[in-house]
mmCIF file of C-alpha atoms and ligand atoms in Angstrom:
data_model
loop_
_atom_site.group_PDB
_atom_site.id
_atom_site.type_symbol
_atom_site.label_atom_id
_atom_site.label_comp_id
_atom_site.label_asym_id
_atom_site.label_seq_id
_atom_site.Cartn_x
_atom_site.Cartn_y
_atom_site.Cartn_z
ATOM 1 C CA UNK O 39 63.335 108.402 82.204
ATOM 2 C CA UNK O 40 64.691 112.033 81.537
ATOM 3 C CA UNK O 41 67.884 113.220 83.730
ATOM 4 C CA UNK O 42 67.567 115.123 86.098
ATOM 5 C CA UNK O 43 71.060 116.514 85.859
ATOM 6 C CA UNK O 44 72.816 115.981 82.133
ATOM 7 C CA UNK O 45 76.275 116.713 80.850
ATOM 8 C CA UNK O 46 77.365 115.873 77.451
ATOM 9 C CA UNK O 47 80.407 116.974 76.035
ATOM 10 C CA UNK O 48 81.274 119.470 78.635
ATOM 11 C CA UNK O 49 84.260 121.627 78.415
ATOM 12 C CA UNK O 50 85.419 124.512 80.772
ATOM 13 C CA UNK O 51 88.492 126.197 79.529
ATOM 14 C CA UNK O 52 89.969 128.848 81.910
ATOM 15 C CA UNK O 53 92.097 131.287 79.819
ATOM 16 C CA UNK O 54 95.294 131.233 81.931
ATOM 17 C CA UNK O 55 97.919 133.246 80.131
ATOM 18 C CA UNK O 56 99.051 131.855 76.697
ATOM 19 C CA UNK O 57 98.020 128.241 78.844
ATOM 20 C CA UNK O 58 94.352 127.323 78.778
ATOM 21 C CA UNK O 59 93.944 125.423 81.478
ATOM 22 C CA UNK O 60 91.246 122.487 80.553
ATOM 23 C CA UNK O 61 89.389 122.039 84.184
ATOM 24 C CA UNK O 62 86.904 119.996 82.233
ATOM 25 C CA UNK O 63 87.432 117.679 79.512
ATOM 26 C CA UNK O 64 84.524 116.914 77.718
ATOM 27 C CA UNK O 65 82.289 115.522 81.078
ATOM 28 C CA UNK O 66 79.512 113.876 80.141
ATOM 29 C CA UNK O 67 77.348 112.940 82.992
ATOM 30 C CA UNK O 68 73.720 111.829 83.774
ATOM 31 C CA UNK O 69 72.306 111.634 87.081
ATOM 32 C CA UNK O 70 68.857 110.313 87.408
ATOM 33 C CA UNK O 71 66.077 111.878 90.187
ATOM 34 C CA UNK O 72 67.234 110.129 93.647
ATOM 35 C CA UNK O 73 70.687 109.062 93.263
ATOM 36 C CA UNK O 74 73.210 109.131 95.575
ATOM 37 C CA UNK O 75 76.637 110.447 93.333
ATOM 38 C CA UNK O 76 80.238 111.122 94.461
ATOM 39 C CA UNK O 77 83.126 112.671 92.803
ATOM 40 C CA UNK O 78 86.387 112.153 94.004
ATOM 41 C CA UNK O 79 90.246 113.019 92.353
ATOM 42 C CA UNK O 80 93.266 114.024 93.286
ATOM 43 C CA UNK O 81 93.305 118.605 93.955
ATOM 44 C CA UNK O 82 93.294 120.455 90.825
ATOM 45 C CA UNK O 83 91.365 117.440 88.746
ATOM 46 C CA UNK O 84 88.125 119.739 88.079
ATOM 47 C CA UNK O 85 85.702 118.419 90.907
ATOM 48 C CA UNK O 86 84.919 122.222 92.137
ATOM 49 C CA UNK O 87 84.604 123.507 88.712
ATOM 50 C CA UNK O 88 82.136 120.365 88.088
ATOM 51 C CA UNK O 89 80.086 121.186 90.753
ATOM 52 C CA UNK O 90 79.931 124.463 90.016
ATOM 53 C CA UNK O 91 78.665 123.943 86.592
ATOM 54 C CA UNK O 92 75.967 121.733 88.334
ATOM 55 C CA UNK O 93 75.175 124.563 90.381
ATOM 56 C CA UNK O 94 74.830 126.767 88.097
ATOM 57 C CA UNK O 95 77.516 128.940 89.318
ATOM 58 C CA UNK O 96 79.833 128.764 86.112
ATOM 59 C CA UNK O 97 79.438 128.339 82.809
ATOM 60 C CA UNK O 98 80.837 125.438 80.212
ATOM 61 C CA UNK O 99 82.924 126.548 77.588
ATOM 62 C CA UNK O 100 81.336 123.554 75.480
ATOM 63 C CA UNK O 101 78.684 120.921 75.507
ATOM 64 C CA UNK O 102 75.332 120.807 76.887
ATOM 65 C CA UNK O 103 73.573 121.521 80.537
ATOM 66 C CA UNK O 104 70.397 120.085 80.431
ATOM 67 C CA UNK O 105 68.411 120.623 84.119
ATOM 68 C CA UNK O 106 65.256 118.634 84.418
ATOM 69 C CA UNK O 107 65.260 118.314 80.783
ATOM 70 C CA UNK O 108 65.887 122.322 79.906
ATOM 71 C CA UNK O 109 68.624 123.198 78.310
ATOM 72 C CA UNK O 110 70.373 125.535 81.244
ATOM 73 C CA UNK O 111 74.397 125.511 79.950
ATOM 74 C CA UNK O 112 74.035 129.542 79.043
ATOM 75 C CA UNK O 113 71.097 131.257 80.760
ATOM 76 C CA UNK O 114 71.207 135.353 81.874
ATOM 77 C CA UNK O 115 72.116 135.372 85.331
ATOM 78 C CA UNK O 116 69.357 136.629 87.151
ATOM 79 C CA UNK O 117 67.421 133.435 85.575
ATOM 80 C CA UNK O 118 70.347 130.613 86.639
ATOM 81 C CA UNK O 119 69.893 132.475 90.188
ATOM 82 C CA UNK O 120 65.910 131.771 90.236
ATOM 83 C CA UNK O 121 66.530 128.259 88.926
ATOM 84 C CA UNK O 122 69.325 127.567 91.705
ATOM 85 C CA UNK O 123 66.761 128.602 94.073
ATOM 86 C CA UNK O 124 64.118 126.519 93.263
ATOM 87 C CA UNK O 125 65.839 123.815 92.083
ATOM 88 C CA UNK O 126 69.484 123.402 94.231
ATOM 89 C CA UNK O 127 70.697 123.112 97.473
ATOM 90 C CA UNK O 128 74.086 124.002 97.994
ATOM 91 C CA UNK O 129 76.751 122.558 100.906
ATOM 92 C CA UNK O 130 80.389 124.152 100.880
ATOM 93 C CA UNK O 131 83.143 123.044 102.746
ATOM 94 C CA UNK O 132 83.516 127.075 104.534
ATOM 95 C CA UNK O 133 80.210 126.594 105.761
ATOM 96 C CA UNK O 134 78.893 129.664 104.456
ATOM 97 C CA UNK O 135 76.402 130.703 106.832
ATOM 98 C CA UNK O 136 75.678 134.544 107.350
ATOM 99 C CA UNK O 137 77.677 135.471 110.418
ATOM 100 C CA UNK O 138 75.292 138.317 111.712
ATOM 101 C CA UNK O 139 72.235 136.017 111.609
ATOM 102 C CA UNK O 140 71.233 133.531 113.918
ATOM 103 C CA UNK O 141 71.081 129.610 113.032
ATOM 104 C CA UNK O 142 66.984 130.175 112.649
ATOM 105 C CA UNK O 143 67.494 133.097 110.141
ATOM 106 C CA UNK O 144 69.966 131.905 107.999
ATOM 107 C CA UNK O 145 68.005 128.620 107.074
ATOM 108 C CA UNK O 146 65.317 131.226 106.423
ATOM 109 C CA UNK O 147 67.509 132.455 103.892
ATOM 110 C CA UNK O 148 66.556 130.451 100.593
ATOM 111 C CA UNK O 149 62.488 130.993 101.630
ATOM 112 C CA UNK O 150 62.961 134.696 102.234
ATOM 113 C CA UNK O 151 64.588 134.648 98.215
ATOM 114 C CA UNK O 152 61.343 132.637 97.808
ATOM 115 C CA UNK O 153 58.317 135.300 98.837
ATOM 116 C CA UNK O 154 57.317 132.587 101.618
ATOM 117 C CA UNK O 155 55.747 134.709 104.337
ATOM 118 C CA UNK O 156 57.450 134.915 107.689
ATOM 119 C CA UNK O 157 56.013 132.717 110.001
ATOM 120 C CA UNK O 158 56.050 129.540 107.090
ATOM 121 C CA UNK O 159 59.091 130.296 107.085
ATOM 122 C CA UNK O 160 60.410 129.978 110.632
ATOM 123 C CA UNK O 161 57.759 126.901 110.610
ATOM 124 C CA UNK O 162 60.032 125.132 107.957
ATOM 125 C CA UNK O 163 63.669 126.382 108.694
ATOM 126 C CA UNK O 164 62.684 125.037 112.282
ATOM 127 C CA UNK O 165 61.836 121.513 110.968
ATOM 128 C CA UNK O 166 64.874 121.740 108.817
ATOM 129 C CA UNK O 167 66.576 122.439 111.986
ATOM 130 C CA UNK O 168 65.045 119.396 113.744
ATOM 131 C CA UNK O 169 65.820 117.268 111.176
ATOM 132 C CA UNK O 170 69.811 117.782 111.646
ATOM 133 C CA UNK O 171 69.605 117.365 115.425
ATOM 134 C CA UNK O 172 70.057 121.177 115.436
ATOM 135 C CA UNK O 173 66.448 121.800 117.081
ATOM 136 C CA UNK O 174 68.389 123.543 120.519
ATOM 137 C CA UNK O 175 70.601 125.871 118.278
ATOM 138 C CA UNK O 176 67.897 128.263 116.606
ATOM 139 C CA UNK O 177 68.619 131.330 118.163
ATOM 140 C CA UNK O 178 72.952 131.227 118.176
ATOM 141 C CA UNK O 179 74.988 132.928 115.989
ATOM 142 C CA UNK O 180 76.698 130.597 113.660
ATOM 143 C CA UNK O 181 80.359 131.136 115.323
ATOM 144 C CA UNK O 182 78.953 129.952 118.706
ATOM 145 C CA UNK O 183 78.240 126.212 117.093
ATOM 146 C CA UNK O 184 81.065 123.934 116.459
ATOM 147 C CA UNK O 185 82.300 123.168 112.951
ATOM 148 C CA UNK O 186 80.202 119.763 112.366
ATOM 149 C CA UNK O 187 76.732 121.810 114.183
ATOM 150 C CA UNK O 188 77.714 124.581 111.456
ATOM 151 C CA UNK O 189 78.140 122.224 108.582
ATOM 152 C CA UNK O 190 74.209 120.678 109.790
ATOM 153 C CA UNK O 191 72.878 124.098 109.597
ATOM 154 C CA UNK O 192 74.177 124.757 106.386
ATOM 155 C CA UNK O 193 72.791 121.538 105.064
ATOM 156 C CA UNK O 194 69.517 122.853 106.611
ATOM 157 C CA UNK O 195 69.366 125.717 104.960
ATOM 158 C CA UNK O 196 70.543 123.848 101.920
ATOM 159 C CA UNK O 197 67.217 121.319 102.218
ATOM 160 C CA UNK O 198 64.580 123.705 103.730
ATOM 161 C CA UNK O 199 63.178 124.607 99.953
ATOM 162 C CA UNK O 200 63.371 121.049 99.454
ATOM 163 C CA UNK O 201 65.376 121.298 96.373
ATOM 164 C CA UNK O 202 65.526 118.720 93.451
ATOM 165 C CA UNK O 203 69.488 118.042 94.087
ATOM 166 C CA UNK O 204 71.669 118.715 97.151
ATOM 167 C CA UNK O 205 75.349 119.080 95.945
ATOM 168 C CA UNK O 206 78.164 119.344 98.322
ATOM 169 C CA UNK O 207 81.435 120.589 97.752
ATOM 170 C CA UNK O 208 84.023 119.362 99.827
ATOM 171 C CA UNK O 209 81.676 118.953 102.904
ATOM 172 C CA UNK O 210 83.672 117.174 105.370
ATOM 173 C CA UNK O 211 86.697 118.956 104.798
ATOM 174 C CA UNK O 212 87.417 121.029 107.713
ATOM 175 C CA UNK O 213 85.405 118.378 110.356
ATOM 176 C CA UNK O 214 86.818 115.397 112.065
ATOM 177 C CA UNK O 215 85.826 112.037 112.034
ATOM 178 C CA UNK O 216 82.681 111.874 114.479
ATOM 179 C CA UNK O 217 81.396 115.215 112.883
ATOM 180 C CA UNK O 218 81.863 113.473 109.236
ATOM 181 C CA UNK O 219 80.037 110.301 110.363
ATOM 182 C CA UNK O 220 76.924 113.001 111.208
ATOM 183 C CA UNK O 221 77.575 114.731 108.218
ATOM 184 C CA UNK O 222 77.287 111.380 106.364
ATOM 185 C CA UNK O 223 74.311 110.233 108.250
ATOM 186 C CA UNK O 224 72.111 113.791 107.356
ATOM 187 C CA UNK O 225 73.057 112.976 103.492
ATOM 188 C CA UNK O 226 71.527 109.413 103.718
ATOM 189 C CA UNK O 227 68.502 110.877 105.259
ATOM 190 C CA UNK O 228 68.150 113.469 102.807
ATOM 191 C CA UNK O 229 68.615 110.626 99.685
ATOM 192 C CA UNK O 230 66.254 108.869 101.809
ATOM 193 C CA UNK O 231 63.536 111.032 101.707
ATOM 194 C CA UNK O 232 64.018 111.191 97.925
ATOM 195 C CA UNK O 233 66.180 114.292 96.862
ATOM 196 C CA UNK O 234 69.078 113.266 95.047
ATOM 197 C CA UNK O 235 72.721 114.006 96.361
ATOM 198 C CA UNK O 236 76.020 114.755 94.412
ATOM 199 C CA UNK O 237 79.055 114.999 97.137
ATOM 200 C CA UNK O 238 82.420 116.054 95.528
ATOM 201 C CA UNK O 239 85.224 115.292 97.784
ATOM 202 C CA UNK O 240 88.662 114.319 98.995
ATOM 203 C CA UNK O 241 87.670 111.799 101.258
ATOM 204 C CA UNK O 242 87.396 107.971 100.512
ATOM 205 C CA UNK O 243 84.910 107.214 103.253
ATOM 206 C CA UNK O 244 82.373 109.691 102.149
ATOM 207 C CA UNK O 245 82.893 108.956 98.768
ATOM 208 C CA UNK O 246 82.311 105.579 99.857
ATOM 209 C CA UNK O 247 78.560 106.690 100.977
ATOM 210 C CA UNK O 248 77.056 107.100 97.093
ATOM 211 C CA UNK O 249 75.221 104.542 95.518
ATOM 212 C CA UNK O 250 77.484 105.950 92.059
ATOM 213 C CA UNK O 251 80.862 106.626 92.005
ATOM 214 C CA UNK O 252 83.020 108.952 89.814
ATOM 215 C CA UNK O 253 86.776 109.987 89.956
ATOM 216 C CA UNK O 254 87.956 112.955 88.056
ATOM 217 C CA UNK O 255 91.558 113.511 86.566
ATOM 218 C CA UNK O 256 92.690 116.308 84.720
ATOM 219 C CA UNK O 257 89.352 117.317 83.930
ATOM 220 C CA UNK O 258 88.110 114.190 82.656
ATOM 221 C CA UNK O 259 85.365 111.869 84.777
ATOM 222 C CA UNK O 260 85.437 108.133 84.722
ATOM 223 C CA UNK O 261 83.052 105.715 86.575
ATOM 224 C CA UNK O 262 84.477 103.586 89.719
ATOM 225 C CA UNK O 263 84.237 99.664 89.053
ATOM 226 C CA UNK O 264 82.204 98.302 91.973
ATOM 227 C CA UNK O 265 85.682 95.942 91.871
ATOM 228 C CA UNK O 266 87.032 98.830 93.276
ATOM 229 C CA UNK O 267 84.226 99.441 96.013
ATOM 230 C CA UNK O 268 85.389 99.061 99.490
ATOM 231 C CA UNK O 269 88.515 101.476 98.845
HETATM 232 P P1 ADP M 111 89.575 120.514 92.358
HETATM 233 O O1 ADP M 111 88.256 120.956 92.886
HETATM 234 O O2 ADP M 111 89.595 119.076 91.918
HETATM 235 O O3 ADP M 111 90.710 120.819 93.303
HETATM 236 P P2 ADP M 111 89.265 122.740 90.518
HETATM 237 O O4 ADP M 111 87.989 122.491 89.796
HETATM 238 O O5 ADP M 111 89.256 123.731 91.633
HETATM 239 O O6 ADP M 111 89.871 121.336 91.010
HETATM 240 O O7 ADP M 111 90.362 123.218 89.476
HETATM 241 C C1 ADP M 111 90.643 122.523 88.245
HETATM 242 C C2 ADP M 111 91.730 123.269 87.471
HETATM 243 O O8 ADP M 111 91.226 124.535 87.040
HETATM 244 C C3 ADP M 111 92.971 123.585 88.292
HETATM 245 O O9 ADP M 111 94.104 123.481 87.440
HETATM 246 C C4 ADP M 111 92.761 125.012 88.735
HETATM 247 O O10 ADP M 111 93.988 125.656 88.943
HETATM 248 C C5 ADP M 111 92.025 125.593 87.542
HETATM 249 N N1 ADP M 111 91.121 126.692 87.916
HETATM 250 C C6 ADP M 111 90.058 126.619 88.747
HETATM 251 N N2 ADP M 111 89.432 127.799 88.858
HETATM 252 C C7 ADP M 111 90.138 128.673 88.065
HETATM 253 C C8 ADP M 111 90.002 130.060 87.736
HETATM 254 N N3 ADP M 111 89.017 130.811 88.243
HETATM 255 N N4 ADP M 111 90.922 130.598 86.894
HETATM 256 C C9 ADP M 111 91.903 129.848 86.355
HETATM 257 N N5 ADP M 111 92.086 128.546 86.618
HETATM 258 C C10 ADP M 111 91.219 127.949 87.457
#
């Protein structure tokens, strides 16, 4: 079976004074349609600049992006943004939601970029909604929702299109531990239902949470033994 996500031989070189700085090493990766992936490494290993080469937010240096079996590692911009759309959902650990829009409107957000006409819309940002246990939040503004109801909303938002991959960045890392345990819950129902999930993070338990396992250092990605599972 083809990939859905494929790295080989990827490099990304930041040119940091008369230091490059290698954030990644020659990363060769290959995640097949409805896995459940985590990254984890020390700060500074490369895990943001991995996933946001996934994401299509940065480009390698070297090697090969192949998305759903096109070859994606150096497209114009305005086409990586189209892809992202259609393809990627995207979770940050900030949040990210639109502060002057309500809960309702910002899940809208990705179907707006979409064409999809209004009341579609609403339709499936409120289902997205329902699905995080946010279904009493629509009309608030995202600073009147805790941290862990703002992290659901932006995984809402991040699902409504139903994208081929969800990747996460850090998710978890300004909630505590009951809001994590939701967090956690939302990504298993999301891998459930089929899309697949790539979590990058500090934190052991949800790391714990993927099917796959990966630990980056100095820019370079090794699988977790299963021996080690449990960690
Ligand atoms: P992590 O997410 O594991 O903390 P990052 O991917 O953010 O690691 O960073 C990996 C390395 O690349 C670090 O040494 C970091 O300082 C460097 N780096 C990241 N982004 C930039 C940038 N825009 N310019 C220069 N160096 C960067």
């Amino acid at each position: 079976m083809m990939p859905l996500l494929s790295l080989a031989g990827v490099s990304r070189v930041y040119a940091r004074g008369s230091r490059p700085v290698h954030a990644l090493d020659d990363v060769t990766l290959h995640i097949e349609c409805g896995e459940f992936v985590s990254v984890t490494g020390p700060s500074g290993s490369g895990k943001s600049t991995l996933l946001h080469v996934l994401a299509l937010l940065d480009t390698p240096t070297a090697g090969r992006y192949e998305l759903a079996g096109a070859d994606v590692a150096r497209l114009a911009d305005t086409e990586r943004a189209r892809l992202r759309n259609r393809r990627i959902g995207l979770v940050f650990q900030s949040f990210q939601l639109v502060s002057h829009l309500t809960v309702v409107e910002n899940v809208e957000l990705p179907l707006v970029y979409r064409g999809v006409e209004s009341r579609a819309r609403r339709a499936s940002a409120c289902a997205a909604l329902e699905r995080v246990g946010l279904a009493a939040r629509l009309s608030h503004l995202p600073d009147e929702l805790s941290g862990g109801e703002q992290q659901r909303a932006a995984i809402a938002r991040a699902v409504v299109a139903e994208p081929d991959v969800l990747l996460a960045d850090e998710p978890t890392g300004n909630l505590d531990a009951a809001a994590t345990q939701t967090i956690l819950e939302i990504f298993e129902n999301v891998h459930r239902t089929g899309t697949t999930v790539v979590v990058v993070t500090h934190n052991p338990r949800v790391a714990a949470s993927a099917r796959r396992r990966y630990e980056m250092r100095c820019g370079t990605l090794r699988p977790v033994a299963a021996a080690q599972d449990g960690a």
